[in-house]
Amino acid sequence: MNLMPRDHYCGEEPGGKSGSDTVRSIFEVVPSNERPEPAVPVLIPLHIALIGNFAPRKCGIATFTTDIFEKLGEFHPEIAVDVHALADPAQDVIYRDVAGTITCNDPDDYARAAREINEAGVDAVWLQHEYGIYGGEDGEMVVDFVDRLAAPLVLTLHTVLCDPSDNQRRILRHLVTRASRIMVMSQHSRELLERDYEAPGRIIEVIEHGAPDRPFGQHDAFKEQLGLEGRKVLTTFGLLSRGKGLEHAIRALPLIAERHPEVIYRIVGATHPNLVAHEGEAYREELQELAETLGVSAHIAWENRFLETDELLDQLEACDIYLTPYLGMQQSTSGTLSYAVALGKAVVSTPYVHARELLGEEIGRLIEPGSSEAIAEAVNALFDRPADLAAMQRRAWARGREMIWPRFADAGLRLVADACAPQPAIPPITATPGLAAVLAMSDATGMLQHSVGVVPDRRHGYCLDDNARALMLMNVARGLPVAERMKWSLAYAAFVQSAWNPDLGRFRNFMRFDRGWCEDEGSEDSNGRAIWSLGRTYERAPDQSLSEWALQLFEDVLPRLTHIEAPRARAFAMLGACAVLRRDPRNKVALDCVREGGDFLMRLLGDGRRPDWAWFEAVLGYDNPRLPQALVEAGTALGEEAWIGAGLETLEWICMQQVSARGQFRPIGSESFGKPHGYLPFDQQPLEAQAAIEAACSAWTATRGAFWVEHAVTAWRWFFGGNDRGAVLADIATGRCRDGVTPRGVNANCGAESILAFQLSHYALAELAVSAPLGRGGALAGGLLESARERLV
């Protein structure tokens, strides 16, 4: 049964009443004597995508992936599992019971599969990793594949190398950065991941390879079935390949057969397909020639075929001692070793990683690699003392109860459930964010850019972008005394004013903490955002004198900001000009800006769009909704219906790209920037949620369409866990906001841009709550706006 606790919002209860005398920050530790009782777990069925080789493909990874699928289905049927099987064009395999296949050496197929998995709205993706099963050098095509996945990534690492090549290390480190949970099958692999691959220990789980649950002591019955009555049976199973050390086991046979002439060594399994492709059956033939030379051919039985699991288990049941004389000591898991132990077989093995961990406490015998004498000595010692052999078999069977499939399925369920995003708990719109976070990042100069965690980072100083946003926030913020609000408005306004460089006719952007400018001219986007803040301050400043200052600077600088071509910079300036026109519809400077900007965006759209890409550019960057928002507001200001129509069409298109199949807001990730006609899900930043909310509010004003209300609320939920990782970024009590959602969860820093994006999003949505009707819009928004409107009007 899948039990996933829901997160609970700590603050105001629905209806606006505080749940306690103190509203606490979710970013602070609550004393243990004040913590609420844990929530009652809520049953939530899971839907996962399972990636890897799959039956009827004949390899260990295919068997393991198939086992996951079958055992989850058997022991946890409430989990829906979509298998996406890796397909090798060189192998003629027909897959059944799969949702899709991925051609292992086709990068376009990985992109298609990732899109289909994202569109399926799965809760998690469970990916099996081995370097050899993916396309490209060392299987590097898996890197781009995981970058495209939006759901939490669960990795099973079948190999963790202690001495990888540079490329192998790069690939695995990248996978680690994308993973929400990592499964390994040995403590050694866990230690390597933490030490050499920088994996956080909290996301790593050691789950032993699953194994069958069969009664103990059936070897005589199965020997009879195979015609092995009276024989002492040694067995090695697996795909035959060099490095398995079978030549040393064969060289040990003369010494074993001399003491125990009834011995037979069963070598079960087909030759590895990769080895067959390279050299045919040369290795098997060498082993057979060696047996002839040593005179032990009669003591060897060859089973040259791939066995399905049930037949494999029956053959393992018939053995007395299981041999794994492998030469490579890095092997961290062996399914057949797990099976042999669970079936109660004594094991003689070289000390590779899995054997060292599984065979301790006299579960088996470890011998030095490459030594036929050591094999013979260990096997003879057990055959010479039947009581010791039987005791070891009993200990092995008891140890195997810890690995049986029901336990593996339970552990797998917990692994995936822990990776899945919890259900969000959304505070009411009427819960106004505190301003402590804004003020903590501010001083007499202005608002600092960055933080380390929640602590302001003075090393990076200030920037115009953030101070322009902070000035816009002071225009609408509630909860500050008039004098204090004016104090901070003037601090941010002074920063904007001093940023203007009249000699170049441009605003500067970056300032050091010592108040020295880092540049003479800032980016076009920062210049556009400064104009936007001046227009909004003229429109909305509560102080008339501050409003007049903003208009004067707006009219002085805007005509000089010529030759700005960056689309977002033009959009920002247009939004500022539209704000001026809402108060002064005849303002010539604003009218010129809006006319030129509208024509510019319409030309850009005409050049950039195509049937499947209703957008202004071939790439998606940051703050995407600002482009259609500027067209909608410009068209409304000038009565240009064509502009309004184009703005609404493109805004709806970008909105649809930014909503997942599960209905959650999924902004265009920062890793997408510069990728033509495509986008990636991470990293997700608060700026994008703010842009979506404010653009939806502009579209609502123009159309009164319920879609825009719903989309604004969807983007608002993103701040409180309605995202691909269930990460809670925003805190009502302090007004803080984390810097974004990464593949592994939340970015813990609380920079100015993120704090201001959260704050401004709240005030935009609060205004929407006042104007939106209580009918369909309120219902679509989950009641958030419906209950808020009565208290905000």
CSV table of C-alpha atoms in Angstrom, one decimal, residues 500 504-507 521-524 527-528 531 556-566 569-570 573 589 592-593 596:
chain,number,residue,atom,x,y,z
A,500,TRP,CA,20.7,56.9,-15.2
A,504,LEU,CA,25.4,57.7,-22.7
A,505,GLY,CA,21.6,58.0,-22.6
A,506,ARG,CA,21.4,54.6,-20.8
A,507,PHE,CA,20.8,53.2,-17.4
A,521,GLU,CA,25.8,51.0,-19.5
A,522,GLY,CA,23.5,48.2,-18.4
A,523,SER,CA,21.7,45.6,-20.5
A,524,GLU,CA,18.8,46.5,-22.7
A,527,ASN,CA,16.9,49.6,-19.2
A,528,GLY,CA,13.4,48.4,-20.3
A,531,ILE,CA,11.1,52.4,-17.8
A,556,ASP,CA,13.2,62.6,-20.0
A,557,VAL,CA,14.9,59.2,-20.6
A,558,LEU,CA,12.5,57.3,-22.9
A,559,PRO,CA,13.1,59.4,-26.0
A,560,ARG,CA,16.9,58.9,-25.5
A,561,LEU,CA,16.6,55.1,-25.3
A,562,THR,CA,16.9,54.5,-29.0
A,563,HIS,CA,18.1,51.5,-30.8
A,564,ILE,CA,16.9,49.0,-28.2
A,565,GLU,CA,16.2,45.8,-30.1
A,566,ALA,CA,15.9,43.1,-27.4
A,569,ALA,CA,13.4,45.1,-23.2
A,570,ARG,CA,10.9,46.6,-25.7
A,573,ALA,CA,9.2,49.6,-21.9
A,589,VAL,CA,6.1,59.9,-25.2
A,592,ASP,CA,5.1,56.7,-29.4
A,593,CYS,CA,6.7,53.9,-27.4
A,596,GLU,CA,6.6,51.5,-32.2
